[in-house]
């Protein structure tokens, strides 16, 4: 729907009288404003949930559970988890705003992705081990070098691999694959495609287009249970955009999902 604002300014032109009409499309402004309002409402809600829990437990520890050492330990554990949740949310919000602010500036470091992925996998090893998940990396023989921002690319693959571990099911495996594309049709040039594939429950097609929206989750309760903020894929999307790349998501219910990061090849581009 289109909202057009019309402004009328009376004019006197060469002795006669007239009016200037200005037309402005308000719909995109209003949409942006609505999105901003929704975002603030979502952030407030996401922060209030753990905060309410914390306040409740503080009250209980002051009152009924005052002299109960068992209850105190259990409640402190829950409080620690809730504080951790708030900490992750604030961290992701800061990442998102930093990435958004930099989105127009194209990153220029030369980044080798095989080594970067090995580091990300090593850092995620304890999480993967706890879920009984193995992470398989199938790197090509040659180095995979792109123009990028190393810290941000770490964030991209950290988020995607952590999701694959979280939503990939117990005792499953996560597979990381590389493909060189001579001519990527949308980027119109050579590119590297890095795929993070899991064998989890998959994502129904109606959710796919909205997955990278901030706070969009297929199952909010489940995401929260697993410590998710709902911001990971929004951050991934912004970083990939900043690299002038593409994020493709393919999924089949019951079979698993593939998140494909396509980044322009440095050599071909320069
Ligand atoms: P969250 O912190 O909730 O994981 P993300 O932005 O990383 O937030 O992901 C958004 C939602 O996309 C998740 O809540 C989940 O429903 C879905 N999702 C992400 N990755 C996968 C995956 N590998 N398999 C199934 N669902 C996924």
Coordinates of N, CA and C and ligand atoms in Angstrom, one line a residue, residues 163-164 166-167 198 203 211 216-219 223 228-233 257 259, ligand 1:
X163 N 24.3 -23.0 15.2 CA 22.9 -23.3 14.9 C 22.7 -24.8 14.4
X164 N 23.7 -25.2 13.5 CA 23.6 -26.5 13.0 C 23.8 -27.6 14.1
X166 N 23.0 -26.9 17.4 CA 21.8 -26.8 18.2 C 20.6 -27.5 17.6
X167 N 20.4 -27.2 16.3 CA 19.1 -27.7 15.7 C 19.3 -28.9 14.9
X198 N 23.3 -29.5 8.0 CA 23.0 -30.4 9.2 C 22.0 -31.4 8.8
X203 N 13.5 -27.0 8.2 CA 12.7 -25.8 8.4 C 11.6 -25.8 7.3
X211 N 13.6 -16.0 8.0 CA 14.5 -16.5 9.0 C 15.6 -15.5 9.4
X216 N 13.2 -13.3 14.7 CA 12.3 -14.3 14.1 C 12.8 -15.7 14.4
X217 N 11.9 -16.5 15.0 CA 12.3 -17.9 15.4 C 11.2 -18.8 15.0
X218 N 11.5 -20.0 14.6 CA 10.5 -20.9 14.2 C 9.8 -21.4 15.5
X219 N 10.5 -21.6 16.5 CA 10.0 -22.1 17.8 C 10.6 -21.2 18.9
X223 N 14.1 -22.0 21.1 CA 15.3 -21.1 20.9 C 15.8 -20.6 22.2
X228 N 19.3 -19.2 22.7 CA 19.3 -18.3 21.5 C 18.8 -16.9 21.7
X229 N 19.3 -16.0 21.0 CA 18.7 -14.6 21.1 C 17.8 -14.3 20.0
X230 N 17.8 -15.1 18.9 CA 17.0 -14.8 17.7 C 17.6 -13.7 16.8
X231 N 18.9 -13.3 17.1 CA 19.5 -12.3 16.3 C 20.6 -12.9 15.5
X232 N 21.0 -14.1 15.7 CA 22.2 -14.7 15.0 C 22.1 -14.6 13.5
X233 N 21.0 -15.0 12.9 CA 20.9 -15.0 11.4 C 20.8 -13.6 10.9
X257 N 19.1 -29.0 7.0 CA 19.2 -27.7 6.4 C 20.6 -27.4 5.9
X259 N 22.9 -24.0 5.0 CA 23.1 -22.6 4.9 C 24.3 -22.3 4.1
Ligands
LIG1 P1 18.4 -18.3 17.6 O1 19.2 -17.5 18.6 O2 17.0 -18.4 18.0 O3 19.1 -19.6 17.2 P2 19.0 -17.3 14.9 O4 18.8 -16.0 14.3 O5 20.3 -17.9 14.8 O6 18.4 -17.3 16.3 O7 18.0 -18.3 14.1 C1 16.6 -18.0 13.9 C2 15.8 -19.2 13.9 O8 16.0 -20.0 12.7 C3 16.0 -20.2 15.1 O9 15.3 -19.8 16.2 C4 15.5 -21.5 14.5 O10 14.1 -21.6 14.6 C5 15.9 -21.4 13.0 N1 17.1 -22.1 12.6 C6 18.3 -21.5 12.5 N2 19.3 -22.4 12.1 C7 18.6 -23.6 12.0 C8 19.0 -24.9 11.6 N3 20.2 -25.2 11.3 N4 18.0 -25.9 11.6 C9 16.7 -25.6 11.9 N5 16.3 -24.4 12.3 C10 17.2 -23.4 12.3

